[in-house]
Amino acid sequence: MSEKRKKGDDFDWVAARWNCSLTMVFEKLKAQVKSDVENIKSRRGISWVNEIEFTNNGNNFVVCLATASPGNILDAVGFTLKENEILITDKRDGELFRAIPSIDDDGDCILKVGEKECELWQVRKKALEKLFFRAA
């Protein structure tokens, strides 16, 4: 047996998976993305021409990069709670990727993006890095 394994044969994988439900993961992801937006805004300061904003619409939330003049969105990333997955889209609602909650072999809550198992921070980075770090 692998040394990495931290769960025994009596590990309650059903409870672990229940606690990693689509709705719970989506809400956690939403809170973390909102925190990421606040973090990048505090680091960028007021010298940046473009604004980064978080908008929550319940089963959908969006992070936008916009100019100071209203209505001029340069880029955006949307996160939408679907029936069995979280859909991440660009500003034209084009699919960037899909994330499906599961638990890994160690019993930790992860998101599957294609065949890759990702932690929530990795999904947030994949979705937001280009938007956060593009030139002003």
PDB file of C-alpha atoms in Angstrom:
ATOM      1  CA  MET A   1       0.000   0.000   0.000  1.00  0.00           C
ATOM      2  CA  SER A   2       1.233   3.529  -0.820  1.00  0.00           C
ATOM      3  CA  GLU A   3       2.743   5.633   1.961  1.00  0.00           C
ATOM      4  CA  LYS A   4       0.743   8.623   0.701  1.00  0.00           C
ATOM      5  CA  ARG A   5      -2.519   6.957   1.691  1.00  0.00           C
ATOM      6  CA  LYS A   6      -3.938   8.631   4.773  1.00  0.00           C
ATOM      7  CA  LYS A   7      -7.272   6.816   5.024  1.00  0.00           C
ATOM      8  CA  GLY A   8      -7.852   3.283   6.282  1.00  0.00           C
ATOM      9  CA  ASP A   9     -10.296   0.636   5.090  1.00  0.00           C
ATOM     10  CA  ASP A  10     -12.957   2.137   7.344  1.00  0.00           C
ATOM     11  CA  PHE A  11     -12.766   5.536   5.604  1.00  0.00           C
ATOM     12  CA  ASP A  12     -16.319   6.830   4.995  1.00  0.00           C
ATOM     13  CA  TRP A  13     -15.939   7.736   1.340  1.00  0.00           C
ATOM     14  CA  VAL A  14     -19.707   8.257   0.987  1.00  0.00           C
ATOM     15  CA  ALA A  15     -19.655  11.016   3.616  1.00  0.00           C
ATOM     16  CA  ALA A  16     -16.527  12.519   2.069  1.00  0.00           C
ATOM     17  CA  ARG A  17     -18.155  12.580  -1.365  1.00  0.00           C
ATOM     18  CA  TRP A  18     -21.404  13.969   0.113  1.00  0.00           C
ATOM     19  CA  ASN A  19     -19.393  16.837   1.602  1.00  0.00           C
ATOM     20  CA  CYS A  20     -17.903  17.396  -1.845  1.00  0.00           C
ATOM     21  CA  SER A  21     -21.269  17.887  -3.533  1.00  0.00           C
ATOM     22  CA  LEU A  22     -21.623  20.068  -6.609  1.00  0.00           C
ATOM     23  CA  THR A  23     -23.520  22.800  -4.740  1.00  0.00           C
ATOM     24  CA  MET A  24     -21.099  22.885  -1.804  1.00  0.00           C
ATOM     25  CA  VAL A  25     -18.062  23.029  -4.083  1.00  0.00           C
ATOM     26  CA  PHE A  26     -19.660  25.743  -6.238  1.00  0.00           C
ATOM     27  CA  GLU A  27     -20.367  27.914  -3.184  1.00  0.00           C
ATOM     28  CA  LYS A  28     -16.827  27.398  -1.900  1.00  0.00           C
ATOM     29  CA  LEU A  29     -15.410  28.216  -5.342  1.00  0.00           C
ATOM     30  CA  LYS A  30     -17.567  31.369  -5.477  1.00  0.00           C
ATOM     31  CA  ALA A  31     -16.280  32.581  -2.096  1.00  0.00           C
ATOM     32  CA  GLN A  32     -12.680  31.844  -3.070  1.00  0.00           C
ATOM     33  CA  VAL A  33     -12.984  33.616  -6.446  1.00  0.00           C
ATOM     34  CA  LYS A  34     -14.487  36.659  -4.707  1.00  0.00           C
ATOM     35  CA  SER A  35     -11.511  36.612  -2.321  1.00  0.00           C
ATOM     36  CA  ASP A  36      -9.114  36.287  -5.287  1.00  0.00           C
ATOM     37  CA  VAL A  37     -10.697  39.388  -6.878  1.00  0.00           C
ATOM     38  CA  GLU A  38     -10.316  41.365  -3.651  1.00  0.00           C
ATOM     39  CA  ASN A  39      -6.710  40.155  -3.380  1.00  0.00           C
ATOM     40  CA  ILE A  40      -5.720  41.175  -6.924  1.00  0.00           C
ATOM     41  CA  LYS A  41      -7.500  44.534  -6.592  1.00  0.00           C
ATOM     42  CA  SER A  42      -5.569  45.336  -3.418  1.00  0.00           C
ATOM     43  CA  ARG A  43      -2.283  44.421  -5.113  1.00  0.00           C
ATOM     44  CA  ARG A  44      -2.955  46.379  -8.286  1.00  0.00           C
ATOM     45  CA  GLY A  45      -3.820  49.601  -6.473  1.00  0.00           C
ATOM     46  CA  ILE A  46      -5.454  52.613  -8.090  1.00  0.00           C
ATOM     47  CA  SER A  47      -2.824  53.188 -10.775  1.00  0.00           C
ATOM     48  CA  TRP A  48      -4.365  50.596 -13.111  1.00  0.00           C
ATOM     49  CA  VAL A  49      -6.609  51.876 -15.881  1.00  0.00           C
ATOM     50  CA  ASN A  50      -8.797  48.758 -15.957  1.00  0.00           C
ATOM     51  CA  GLU A  51     -11.135  47.547 -13.218  1.00  0.00           C
ATOM     52  CA  ILE A  52     -11.653  43.947 -12.077  1.00  0.00           C
ATOM     53  CA  GLU A  53     -15.136  43.242 -10.720  1.00  0.00           C
ATOM     54  CA  PHE A  54     -16.952  40.246  -9.231  1.00  0.00           C
ATOM     55  CA  THR A  55     -20.692  39.860  -9.887  1.00  0.00           C
ATOM     56  CA  ASN A  56     -22.790  37.198  -8.166  1.00  0.00           C
ATOM     57  CA  ASN A  57     -26.015  36.041  -9.837  1.00  0.00           C
ATOM     58  CA  GLY A  58     -26.776  32.995  -7.657  1.00  0.00           C
ATOM     59  CA  ASN A  59     -26.080  29.965  -9.864  1.00  0.00           C
ATOM     60  CA  ASN A  60     -23.689  32.052 -11.949  1.00  0.00           C
ATOM     61  CA  PHE A  61     -20.915  34.448 -11.074  1.00  0.00           C
ATOM     62  CA  VAL A  62     -18.658  36.480 -13.315  1.00  0.00           C
ATOM     63  CA  VAL A  63     -15.291  38.183 -13.022  1.00  0.00           C
ATOM     64  CA  CYS A  64     -14.909  41.063 -15.481  1.00  0.00           C
ATOM     65  CA  LEU A  65     -12.017  43.199 -16.604  1.00  0.00           C
ATOM     66  CA  ALA A  66     -13.415  46.503 -17.805  1.00  0.00           C
ATOM     67  CA  THR A  67     -12.247  50.009 -18.610  1.00  0.00           C
ATOM     68  CA  ALA A  68     -13.208  52.833 -16.274  1.00  0.00           C
ATOM     69  CA  SER A  69     -15.930  53.907 -18.722  1.00  0.00           C
ATOM     70  CA  PRO A  70     -19.099  51.864 -18.083  1.00  0.00           C
ATOM     71  CA  GLY A  71     -20.021  49.044 -20.413  1.00  0.00           C
ATOM     72  CA  ASN A  72     -16.619  48.474 -21.968  1.00  0.00           C
ATOM     73  CA  ILE A  73     -15.771  44.912 -20.920  1.00  0.00           C
ATOM     74  CA  LEU A  74     -12.341  43.835 -22.132  1.00  0.00           C
ATOM     75  CA  ASP A  75     -12.502  40.280 -20.837  1.00  0.00           C
ATOM     76  CA  ALA A  76     -14.607  38.139 -18.526  1.00  0.00           C
ATOM     77  CA  VAL A  77     -14.770  34.676 -17.016  1.00  0.00           C
ATOM     78  CA  GLY A  78     -18.082  33.152 -15.976  1.00  0.00           C
ATOM     79  CA  PHE A  79     -18.736  30.246 -13.616  1.00  0.00           C
ATOM     80  CA  THR A  80     -22.131  28.558 -13.983  1.00  0.00           C
ATOM     81  CA  LEU A  81     -23.626  25.816 -11.841  1.00  0.00           C
ATOM     82  CA  LYS A  82     -25.055  23.198 -14.187  1.00  0.00           C
ATOM     83  CA  GLU A  83     -26.886  19.949 -13.402  1.00  0.00           C
ATOM     84  CA  ASN A  84     -23.721  17.838 -12.999  1.00  0.00           C
ATOM     85  CA  GLU A  85     -20.805  20.245 -13.396  1.00  0.00           C
ATOM     86  CA  ILE A  86     -19.449  23.751 -13.176  1.00  0.00           C
ATOM     87  CA  LEU A  87     -19.076  25.387 -16.581  1.00  0.00           C
ATOM     88  CA  ILE A  88     -16.381  28.030 -16.980  1.00  0.00           C
ATOM     89  CA  THR A  89     -16.850  30.373 -19.947  1.00  0.00           C
ATOM     90  CA  ASP A  90     -15.233  33.383 -21.605  1.00  0.00           C
ATOM     91  CA  LYS A  91     -16.835  36.789 -22.209  1.00  0.00           C
ATOM     92  CA  ARG A  92     -18.695  35.463 -25.263  1.00  0.00           C
ATOM     93  CA  ASP A  93     -20.062  32.487 -23.286  1.00  0.00           C
ATOM     94  CA  GLY A  94     -17.633  30.210 -25.104  1.00  0.00           C
ATOM     95  CA  GLU A  95     -16.632  27.199 -23.057  1.00  0.00           C
ATOM     96  CA  LEU A  96     -13.177  27.370 -21.487  1.00  0.00           C
ATOM     97  CA  PHE A  97     -13.545  24.129 -19.510  1.00  0.00           C
ATOM     98  CA  ARG A  98     -15.844  22.102 -17.271  1.00  0.00           C
ATOM     99  CA  ALA A  99     -15.143  21.023 -13.686  1.00  0.00           C
ATOM    100  CA  ILE A 100     -16.791  18.074 -11.938  1.00  0.00           C
ATOM    101  CA  PRO A 101     -16.491  17.497  -8.163  1.00  0.00           C
ATOM    102  CA  SER A 102     -15.183  14.183  -6.890  1.00  0.00           C
ATOM    103  CA  ILE A 103     -12.829  12.816  -4.266  1.00  0.00           C
ATOM    104  CA  ASP A 104      -9.313  11.665  -5.063  1.00  0.00           C
ATOM    105  CA  ASP A 105      -7.636   8.443  -3.960  1.00  0.00           C
ATOM    106  CA  ASP A 106      -6.678  10.121  -0.673  1.00  0.00           C
ATOM    107  CA  GLY A 107     -10.296  11.085   0.060  1.00  0.00           C
ATOM    108  CA  ASP A 108      -9.804  14.797  -0.605  1.00  0.00           C
ATOM    109  CA  CYS A 109     -12.389  16.889  -2.452  1.00  0.00           C
ATOM    110  CA  ILE A 110     -11.124  17.797  -5.927  1.00  0.00           C
ATOM    111  CA  LEU A 111     -12.466  18.960  -9.270  1.00  0.00           C
ATOM    112  CA  LYS A 112     -11.958  16.898 -12.407  1.00  0.00           C
ATOM    113  CA  VAL A 113     -11.087  18.999 -15.438  1.00  0.00           C
ATOM    114  CA  GLY A 114     -11.026  16.557 -18.296  1.00  0.00           C
ATOM    115  CA  GLU A 115      -8.988  13.644 -16.956  1.00  0.00           C
ATOM    116  CA  LYS A 116      -6.940  15.844 -14.600  1.00  0.00           C
ATOM    117  CA  GLU A 117      -7.698  16.040 -10.872  1.00  0.00           C
ATOM    118  CA  CYS A 118      -7.364  19.628  -9.636  1.00  0.00           C
ATOM    119  CA  GLU A 119      -7.593  21.366  -6.313  1.00  0.00           C
ATOM    120  CA  LEU A 120      -9.863  24.413  -6.195  1.00  0.00           C
ATOM    121  CA  TRP A 121      -6.938  26.854  -6.331  1.00  0.00           C
ATOM    122  CA  GLN A 122      -5.751  25.198  -9.558  1.00  0.00           C
ATOM    123  CA  VAL A 123      -9.184  25.647 -11.160  1.00  0.00           C
ATOM    124  CA  ARG A 124      -9.248  29.296 -10.078  1.00  0.00           C
ATOM    125  CA  LYS A 125      -5.754  29.845 -11.505  1.00  0.00           C
ATOM    126  CA  LYS A 126      -6.693  28.140 -14.781  1.00  0.00           C
ATOM    127  CA  ALA A 127      -9.788  30.331 -15.109  1.00  0.00           C
ATOM    128  CA  LEU A 128      -8.490  33.686 -13.884  1.00  0.00           C
ATOM    129  CA  GLU A 129      -4.728  33.947 -14.438  1.00  0.00           C
ATOM    130  CA  LYS A 130      -4.951  35.496 -17.930  1.00  0.00           C
ATOM    131  CA  LEU A 131      -7.607  37.976 -16.827  1.00  0.00           C
ATOM    132  CA  PHE A 132      -5.753  39.004 -13.629  1.00  0.00           C
ATOM    133  CA  PHE A 133      -2.298  39.365 -15.107  1.00  0.00           C
ATOM    134  CA  ARG A 134      -2.868  40.900 -18.511  1.00  0.00           C
ATOM    135  CA  ALA A 135      -1.355  44.332 -19.064  1.00  0.00           C
ATOM    136  CA  ALA A 136      -3.265  47.383 -17.941  1.00  0.00           C
TER     137      ALA A 136
END
